[in-house]
Structure formats: structure tokens, C-alpha cells
Short mmCIF file of C-alpha atoms in Angstrom, two decimals:
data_model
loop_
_atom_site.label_atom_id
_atom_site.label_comp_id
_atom_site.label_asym_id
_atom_site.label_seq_id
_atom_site.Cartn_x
_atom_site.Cartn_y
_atom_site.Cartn_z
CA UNK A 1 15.31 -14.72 -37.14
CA UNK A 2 12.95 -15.47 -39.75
CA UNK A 3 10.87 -12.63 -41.48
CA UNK A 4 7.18 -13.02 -41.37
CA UNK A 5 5.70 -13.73 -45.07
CA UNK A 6 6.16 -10.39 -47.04
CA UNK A 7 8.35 -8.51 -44.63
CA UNK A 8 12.08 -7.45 -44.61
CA UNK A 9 13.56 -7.37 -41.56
CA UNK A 10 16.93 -5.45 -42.75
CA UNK A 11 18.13 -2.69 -41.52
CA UNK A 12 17.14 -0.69 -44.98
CA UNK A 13 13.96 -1.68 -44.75
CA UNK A 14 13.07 -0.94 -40.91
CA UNK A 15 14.76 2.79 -41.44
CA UNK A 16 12.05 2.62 -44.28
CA UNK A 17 9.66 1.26 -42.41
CA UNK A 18 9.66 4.05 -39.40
CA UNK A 19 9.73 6.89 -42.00
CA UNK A 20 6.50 5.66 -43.66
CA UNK A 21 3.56 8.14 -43.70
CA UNK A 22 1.23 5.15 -42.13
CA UNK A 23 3.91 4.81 -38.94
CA UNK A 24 3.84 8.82 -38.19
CA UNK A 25 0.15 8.73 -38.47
CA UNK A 26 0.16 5.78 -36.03
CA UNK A 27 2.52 7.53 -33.74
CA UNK A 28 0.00 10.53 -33.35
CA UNK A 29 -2.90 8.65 -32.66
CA UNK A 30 -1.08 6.30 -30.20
CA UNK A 31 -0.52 9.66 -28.25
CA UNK A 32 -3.91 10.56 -28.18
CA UNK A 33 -5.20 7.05 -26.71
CA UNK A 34 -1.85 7.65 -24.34
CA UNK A 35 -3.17 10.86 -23.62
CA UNK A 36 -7.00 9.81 -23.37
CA UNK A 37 -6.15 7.08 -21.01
CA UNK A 38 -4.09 8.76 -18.72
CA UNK A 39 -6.13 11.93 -18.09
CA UNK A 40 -9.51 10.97 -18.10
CA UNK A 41 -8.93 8.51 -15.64
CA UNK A 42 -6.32 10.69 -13.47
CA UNK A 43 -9.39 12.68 -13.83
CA UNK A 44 -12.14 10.08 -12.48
CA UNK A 45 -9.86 8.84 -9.76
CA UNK A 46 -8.77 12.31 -8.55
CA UNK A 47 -11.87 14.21 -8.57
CA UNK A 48 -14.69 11.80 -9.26
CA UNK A 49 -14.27 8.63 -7.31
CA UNK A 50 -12.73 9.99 -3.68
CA UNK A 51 -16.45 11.27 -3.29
CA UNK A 52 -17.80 8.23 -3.53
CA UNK A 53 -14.86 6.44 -1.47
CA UNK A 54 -14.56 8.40 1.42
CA UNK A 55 -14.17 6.16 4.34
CA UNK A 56 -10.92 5.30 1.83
CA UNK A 57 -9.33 8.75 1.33
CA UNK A 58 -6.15 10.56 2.75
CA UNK A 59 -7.23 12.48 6.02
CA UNK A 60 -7.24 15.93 4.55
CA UNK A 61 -4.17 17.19 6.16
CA UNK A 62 -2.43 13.93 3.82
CA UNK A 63 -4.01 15.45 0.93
CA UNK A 64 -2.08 16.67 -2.34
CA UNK A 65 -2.36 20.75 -2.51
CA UNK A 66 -4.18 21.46 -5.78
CA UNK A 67 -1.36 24.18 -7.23
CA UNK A 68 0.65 20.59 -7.07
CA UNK A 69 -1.95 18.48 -8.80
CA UNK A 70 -1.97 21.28 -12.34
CA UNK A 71 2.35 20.70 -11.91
CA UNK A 72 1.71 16.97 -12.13
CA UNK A 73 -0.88 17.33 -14.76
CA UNK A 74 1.79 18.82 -16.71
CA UNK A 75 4.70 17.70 -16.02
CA UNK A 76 3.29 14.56 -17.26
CA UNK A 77 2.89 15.62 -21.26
CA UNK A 78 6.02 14.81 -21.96
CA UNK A 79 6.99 11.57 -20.31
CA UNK A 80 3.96 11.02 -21.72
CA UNK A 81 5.21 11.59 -25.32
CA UNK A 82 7.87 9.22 -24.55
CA UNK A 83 5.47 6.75 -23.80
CA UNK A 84 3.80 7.10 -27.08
CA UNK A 85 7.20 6.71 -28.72
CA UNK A 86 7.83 3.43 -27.30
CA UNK A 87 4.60 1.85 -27.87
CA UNK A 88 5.03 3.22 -31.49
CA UNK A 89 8.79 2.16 -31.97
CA UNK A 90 7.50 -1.38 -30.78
CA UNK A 91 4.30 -1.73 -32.52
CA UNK A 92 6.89 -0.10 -35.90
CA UNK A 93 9.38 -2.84 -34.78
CA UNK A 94 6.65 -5.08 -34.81
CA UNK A 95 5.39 -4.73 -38.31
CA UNK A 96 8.83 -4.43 -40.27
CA UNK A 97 8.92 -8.62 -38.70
CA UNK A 98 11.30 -7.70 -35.56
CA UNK A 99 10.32 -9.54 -32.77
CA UNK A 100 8.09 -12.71 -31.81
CA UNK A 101 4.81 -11.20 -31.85
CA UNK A 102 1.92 -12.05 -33.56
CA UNK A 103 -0.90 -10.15 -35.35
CA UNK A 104 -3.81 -12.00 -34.31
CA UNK A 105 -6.61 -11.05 -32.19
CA UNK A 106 -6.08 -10.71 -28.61
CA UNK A 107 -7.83 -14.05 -27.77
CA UNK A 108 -7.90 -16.52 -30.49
CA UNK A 109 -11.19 -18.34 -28.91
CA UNK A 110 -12.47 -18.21 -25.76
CA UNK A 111 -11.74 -21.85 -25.53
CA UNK A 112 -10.26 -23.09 -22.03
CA UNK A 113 -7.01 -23.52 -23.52
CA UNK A 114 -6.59 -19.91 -25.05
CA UNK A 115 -8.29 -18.37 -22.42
CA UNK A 116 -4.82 -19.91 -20.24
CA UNK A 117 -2.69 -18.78 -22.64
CA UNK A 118 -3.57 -15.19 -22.53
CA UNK A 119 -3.83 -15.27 -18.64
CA UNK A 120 -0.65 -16.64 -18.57
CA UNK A 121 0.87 -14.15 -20.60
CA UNK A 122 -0.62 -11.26 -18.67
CA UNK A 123 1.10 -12.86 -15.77
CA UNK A 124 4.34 -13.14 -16.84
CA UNK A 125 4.40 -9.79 -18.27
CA UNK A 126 3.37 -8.63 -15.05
CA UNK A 127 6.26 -10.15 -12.97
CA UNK A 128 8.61 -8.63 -15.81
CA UNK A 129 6.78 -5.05 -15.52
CA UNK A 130 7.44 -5.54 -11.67
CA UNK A 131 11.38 -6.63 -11.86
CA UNK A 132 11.83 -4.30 -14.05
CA UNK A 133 10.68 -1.56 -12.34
CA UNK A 134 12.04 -2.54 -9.12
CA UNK A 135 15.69 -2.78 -10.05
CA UNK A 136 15.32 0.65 -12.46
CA UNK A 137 13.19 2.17 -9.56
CA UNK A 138 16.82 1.35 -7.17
CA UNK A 139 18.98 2.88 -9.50
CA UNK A 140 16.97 5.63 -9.99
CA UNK A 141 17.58 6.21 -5.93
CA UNK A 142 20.94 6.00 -6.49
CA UNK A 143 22.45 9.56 -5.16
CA UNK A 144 23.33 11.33 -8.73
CA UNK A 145 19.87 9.84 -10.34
CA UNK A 146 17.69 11.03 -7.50
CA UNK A 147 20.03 14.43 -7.35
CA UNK A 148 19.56 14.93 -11.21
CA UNK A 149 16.32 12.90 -12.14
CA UNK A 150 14.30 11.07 -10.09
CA UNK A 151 13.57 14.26 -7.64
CA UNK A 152 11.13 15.53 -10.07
CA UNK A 153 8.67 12.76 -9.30
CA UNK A 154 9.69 13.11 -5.35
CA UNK A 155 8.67 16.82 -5.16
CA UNK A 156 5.09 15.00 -5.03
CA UNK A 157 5.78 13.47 -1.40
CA UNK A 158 1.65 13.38 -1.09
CA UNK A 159 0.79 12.32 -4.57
CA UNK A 160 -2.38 12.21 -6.43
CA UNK A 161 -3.59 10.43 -9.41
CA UNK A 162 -1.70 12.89 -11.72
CA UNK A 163 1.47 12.44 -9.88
CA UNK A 164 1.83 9.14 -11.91
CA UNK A 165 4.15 9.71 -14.93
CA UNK A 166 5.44 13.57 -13.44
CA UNK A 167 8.62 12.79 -13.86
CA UNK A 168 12.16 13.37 -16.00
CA UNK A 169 12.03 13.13 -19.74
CA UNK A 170 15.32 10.85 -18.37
CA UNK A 171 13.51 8.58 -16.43
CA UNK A 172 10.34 7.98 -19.10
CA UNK A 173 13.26 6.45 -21.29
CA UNK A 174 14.46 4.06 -19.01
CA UNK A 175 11.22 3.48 -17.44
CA UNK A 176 9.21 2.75 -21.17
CA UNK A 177 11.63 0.93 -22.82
CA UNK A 178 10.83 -2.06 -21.46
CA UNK A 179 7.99 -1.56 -23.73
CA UNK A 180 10.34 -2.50 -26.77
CA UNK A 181 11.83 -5.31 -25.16
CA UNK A 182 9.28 -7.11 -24.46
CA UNK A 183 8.01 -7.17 -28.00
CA UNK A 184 11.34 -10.15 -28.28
CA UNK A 185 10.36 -12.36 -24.79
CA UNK A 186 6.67 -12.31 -24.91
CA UNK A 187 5.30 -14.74 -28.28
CA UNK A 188 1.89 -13.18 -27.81
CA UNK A 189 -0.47 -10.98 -29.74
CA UNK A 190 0.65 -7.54 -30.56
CA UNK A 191 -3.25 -6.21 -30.21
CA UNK A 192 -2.46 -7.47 -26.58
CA UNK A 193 0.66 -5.79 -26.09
CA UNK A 194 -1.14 -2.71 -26.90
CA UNK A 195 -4.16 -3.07 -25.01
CA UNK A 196 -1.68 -4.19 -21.81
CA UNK A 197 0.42 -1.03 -22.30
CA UNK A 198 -2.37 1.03 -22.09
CA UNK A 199 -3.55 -0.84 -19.09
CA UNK A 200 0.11 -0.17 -17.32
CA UNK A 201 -0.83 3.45 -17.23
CA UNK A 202 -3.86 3.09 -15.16
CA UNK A 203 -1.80 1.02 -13.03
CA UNK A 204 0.42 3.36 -12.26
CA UNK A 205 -2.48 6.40 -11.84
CA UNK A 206 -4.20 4.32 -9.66
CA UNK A 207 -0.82 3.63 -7.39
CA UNK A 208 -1.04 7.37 -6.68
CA UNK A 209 -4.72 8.01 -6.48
CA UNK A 210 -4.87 8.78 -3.05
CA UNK A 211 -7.05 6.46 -1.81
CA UNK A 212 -7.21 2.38 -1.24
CA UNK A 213 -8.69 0.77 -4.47
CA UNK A 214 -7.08 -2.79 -3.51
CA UNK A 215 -8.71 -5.47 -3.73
CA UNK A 216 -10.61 -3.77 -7.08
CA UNK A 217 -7.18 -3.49 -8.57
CA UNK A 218 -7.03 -5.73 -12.10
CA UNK A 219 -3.75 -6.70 -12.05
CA UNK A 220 -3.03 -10.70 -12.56
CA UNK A 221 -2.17 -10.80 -8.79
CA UNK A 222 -5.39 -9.34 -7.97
CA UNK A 223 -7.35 -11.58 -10.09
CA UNK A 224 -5.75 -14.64 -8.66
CA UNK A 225 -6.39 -13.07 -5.18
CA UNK A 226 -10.17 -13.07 -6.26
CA UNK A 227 -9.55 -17.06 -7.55
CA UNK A 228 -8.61 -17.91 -4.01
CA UNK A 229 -11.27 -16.18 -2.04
CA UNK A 230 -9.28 -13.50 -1.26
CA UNK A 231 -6.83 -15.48 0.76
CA UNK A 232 -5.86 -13.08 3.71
CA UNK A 233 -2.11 -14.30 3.56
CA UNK A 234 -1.50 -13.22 -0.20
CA UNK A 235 -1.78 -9.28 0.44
CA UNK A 236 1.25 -9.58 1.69
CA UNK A 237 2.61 -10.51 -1.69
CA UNK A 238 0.57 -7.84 -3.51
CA UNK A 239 1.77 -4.39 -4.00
CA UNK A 240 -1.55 -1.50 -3.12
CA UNK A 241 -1.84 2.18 -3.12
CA UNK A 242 -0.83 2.38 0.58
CA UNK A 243 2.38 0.43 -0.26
CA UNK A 244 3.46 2.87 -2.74
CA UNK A 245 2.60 5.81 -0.82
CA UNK A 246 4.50 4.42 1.80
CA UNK A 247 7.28 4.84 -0.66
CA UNK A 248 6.79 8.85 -1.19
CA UNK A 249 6.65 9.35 2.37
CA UNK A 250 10.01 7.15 3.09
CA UNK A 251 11.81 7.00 0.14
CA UNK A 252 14.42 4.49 0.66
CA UNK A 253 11.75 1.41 0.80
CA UNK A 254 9.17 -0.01 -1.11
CA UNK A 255 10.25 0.48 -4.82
CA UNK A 256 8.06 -2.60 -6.50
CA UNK A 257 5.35 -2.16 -8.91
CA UNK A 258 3.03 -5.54 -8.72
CA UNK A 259 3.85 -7.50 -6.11
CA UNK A 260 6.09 -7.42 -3.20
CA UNK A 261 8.85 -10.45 -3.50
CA UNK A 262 11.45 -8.39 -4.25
CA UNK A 263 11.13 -5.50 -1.21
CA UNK A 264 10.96 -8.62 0.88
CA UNK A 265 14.00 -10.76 -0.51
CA UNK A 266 16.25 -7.77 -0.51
CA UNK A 267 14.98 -5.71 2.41
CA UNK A 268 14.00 -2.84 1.28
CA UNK A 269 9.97 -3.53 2.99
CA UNK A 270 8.85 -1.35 5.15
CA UNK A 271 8.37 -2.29 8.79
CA UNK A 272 4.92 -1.21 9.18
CA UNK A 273 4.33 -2.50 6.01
CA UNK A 274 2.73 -6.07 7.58
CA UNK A 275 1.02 -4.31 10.77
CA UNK A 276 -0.72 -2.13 8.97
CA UNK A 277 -2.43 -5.38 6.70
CA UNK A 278 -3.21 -7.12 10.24
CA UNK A 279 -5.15 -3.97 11.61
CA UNK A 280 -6.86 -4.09 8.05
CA UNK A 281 -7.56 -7.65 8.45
CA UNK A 282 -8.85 -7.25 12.14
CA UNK A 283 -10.85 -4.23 11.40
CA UNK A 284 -12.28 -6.26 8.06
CA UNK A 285 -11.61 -3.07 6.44
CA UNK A 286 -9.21 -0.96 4.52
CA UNK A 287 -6.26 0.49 5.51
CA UNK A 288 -6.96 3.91 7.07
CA UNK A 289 -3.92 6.81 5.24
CA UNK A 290 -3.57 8.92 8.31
CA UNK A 291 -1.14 6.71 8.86
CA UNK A 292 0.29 7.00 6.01
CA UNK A 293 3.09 9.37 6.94
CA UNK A 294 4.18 7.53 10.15
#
């Protein structure tokens, strides 16, 4: 691999790199935008938002106890921590010339062409976000990885917003590392790797929120669900907060992040899964959570 102008990709020079003063610095303030993000807007979307949303919401009797909503908060800190560490190992990675990133803005122009590029990128990070976490998400179900890790998150079998990254110190690792990878697939701007990484974590808060935010998700799938006219067909292809909550109430299905390709290609979809999208679609509204437990 070729070393950017002025940087030394050896392995002398990235242990020197990652004990600079400027890299520990970064690593603190990385946690506080990790922190910032995921709080204030477990925050909104747990206490705010549900007010507004109500024909949307878990029927109270589907709704998260609060005692469990301060463990989440908490728990969270640390995989949280994690999180930071990856972003920062990457972005470290990044500037001792490891990887195939770039360190231009995150759109170069907002010319047609560019404007492709960076939707195209998004995209294809997203699919590798959801594969990832689909095949990591199995495992995790495996018998000793649920018995020894992946209950922690399971305790929450109503989640709320803050449920999102309660989970093993364990599981963070395997879960965030992808973070570091991608900095060698993806030839795109490391301001955009950043900003996308931060996005992720609403993702996830909002696939726990408690209450339907689909269509008014911004994921890639979303937006190209908006390009078509919201095409009634494509939900089906598109993960939402019902599908994952459908998850914490039956554990053994629905383990995709994004979309839904891979629960259907290897079975693991729930069956009412598709009936409940029809009585959305005939009702021409969203899908009701007392359900949600059937």
C-alpha cells in the first residue's frame, strides 16, 4: 500500500502515531460527541417525541418500566466507550496512511456526479452495516453467547430508546469493529465516515424507541423509498422499529439491521412479519404495537 505524501505507514510509526498527545485528545472528544449523540436523542425520542406521536406508541401495558430505562441508560457508558475507541482507532489508523480513505470534505461539490458518489457510498455502507450485523447478531444467539453475553441486551424484552447499545463490553467489540474495517473497503471521505458513524447510533436508538418512526427513518433504504413514491411493495425489504421489536419479543427471528433480505433468504422472518404491513397498508396507517407481543 502506498503511504499518503508525508506519512509512514510502519509499524514504528503507527505505535507512535496512537501514543501522540493530539490522538488521546481526539479520543476524548470523540466520546463526548459519542456520548452527546446518543443521549440527547435517547432523550428526545424517549421522553420528548412519544407525546407528540401518540397514535404511534406501545399500548401502555407494552411499555418499558422506568427503573429499566436508568439500567439501560447506564449500562450503555461503556459499550459506549468502546464505540469511541473504534471510531478513534480508525480515524488514528486513518491518519498514520492505513487504509483507503481520504481527507477531503464530505462532498467535494454538489455537482450531480459527486452528489452519486456519496449516495452511493452511504448505500453500500449500509448493506455492509446490515450483513454485518445480521451474521454477528446470529452468533451472538448462539447458546454460550446469548448464555454469557448477549442476555444483557435481552433483559430489555420491551425496550426503549436507551435500550440501544445496553449491552456486554463483549459484544460492543464485535459489534464496533466493523468500524475499523471499513476504513480498508470504503475509498470515501474520512469526514464521512465520521459523520456516518455517528449517524449509526441514532439508528440503532431509534430501532428501540418504542414507537413507529418509519417512513421518517434516514437510512439509504428509506430515502430511496421516498424516490419511488413510497412504493407499498418495498417495506417489505426495509427493516422498522416494529421489526426489531418483533425481535425482543421472539428472539430467534428478525436479527437484520437495514433491510430485510437476509431474514427472508435464510428464514429467520417472522410470520406476522408481512400481515402486519398489509393491515398497515389497508388501514393507510402505521402499525399499531399492541400487537407487538403476539
Amino acid at each position: 500500500m502506498a503511504a499518503p505524501p508525508g506519512r509512514d505507514v510502519g509499524l514504528g510509526a503507527l505505535g507512535s502515531c496512537f501514543e501522540s498527545q493530539h490522538q488521546l485528545g481526539s479520543l476524548a472528544l470523540i466520546y463526548v460527541h459519542v456520548l452527546a449523540v446518543y443521549y440527547g436523542v435517547s432523550y428526545y425520542l424517549h421522553y420528548v417525541s412519544p407525546q407528540r406521536h401518540t397514535k404511534n406508541v406501545r399500548s401502555p401495558a407494552a411499555t418499558q418500566p422506568e427503573a429499566q430505562t436508568e439500567r439501560d441508560a447506564l449500562r450503555a457508558v461503556f459499550p459506549l466507550a468502546i464505540k469511541a475507541l473504534c471510531l478513534w482507532g480508525a480515524h488514528a489508523l486513518h491518519t498514520c496512511g492505513w487504509g483507503i480513505m481520504s481527507d477531503g470534505p464530505i462532498l467535494a461539490s454538489w455537482g450531480v456526479v459527486d452528489l452519486l458518489k456519496a449516495a452511493a457510498t452511504v448505500l453500500a455502507l449500509d448493506f455492509f452495516h446490515d450483513t454485518w450485523f445480521y451474521f454477528v447478531h446470529r452468533w451472538l444467539h448462539t447458546p454460550t453467547m446469548m448464555r454469557y453475553v448477549h442476555y444483557i441486551h435481552h433483559e430489555s424484552r420491551v425496550p426503549s430508546a436507551f435500550t440501544g447499545y445496553s449491552f456486554h463490553w463483549f459484544e460492543a467489540i464485535v459489534m464496533f469493529g466493523n468500524s475499523i474495517l471499513e476504513i480498508f473497503l470504503f475509498p470515501m471521505s474520512a469526514k464521512l465516515q465520521y459523520v456516518y458513524e455517528l449517524w449509526a447510533i441514532v439508528i440503532h436508538i431509534g430501532g428501540h424507541c418504542g414507537w413507529e418512526i418509519a417512513p421518517h427513518i434516514p437510512t439509504a433504504g428509506y430515502i430511496l423509498w421516498w424516490a419511488t413514491g413510497g412504493w407499498r411493495r418495498s417495506q417489505k425489504l426495509l427493516n422498522n422499529v416494529h421489526h426489531h421489536d418483533l425481535h425482543h419479543a421472539h428472539p430467534r427471528c428478525h436479527f437484520s439491521l437495514y433491510f430485510t433480505h437476509w431474514d427472508s433468504l435464510l428464514g429467520t422472518m417472522h410470520e406476522s412479519w408481512g400481515k402486519q404491513l398489509e393491515q398497515e397498508n389497508q388501514a393507510g396507517g402505521s402499525v399499531s404495537f399492541k400487537t407487538r407481543a403476539s
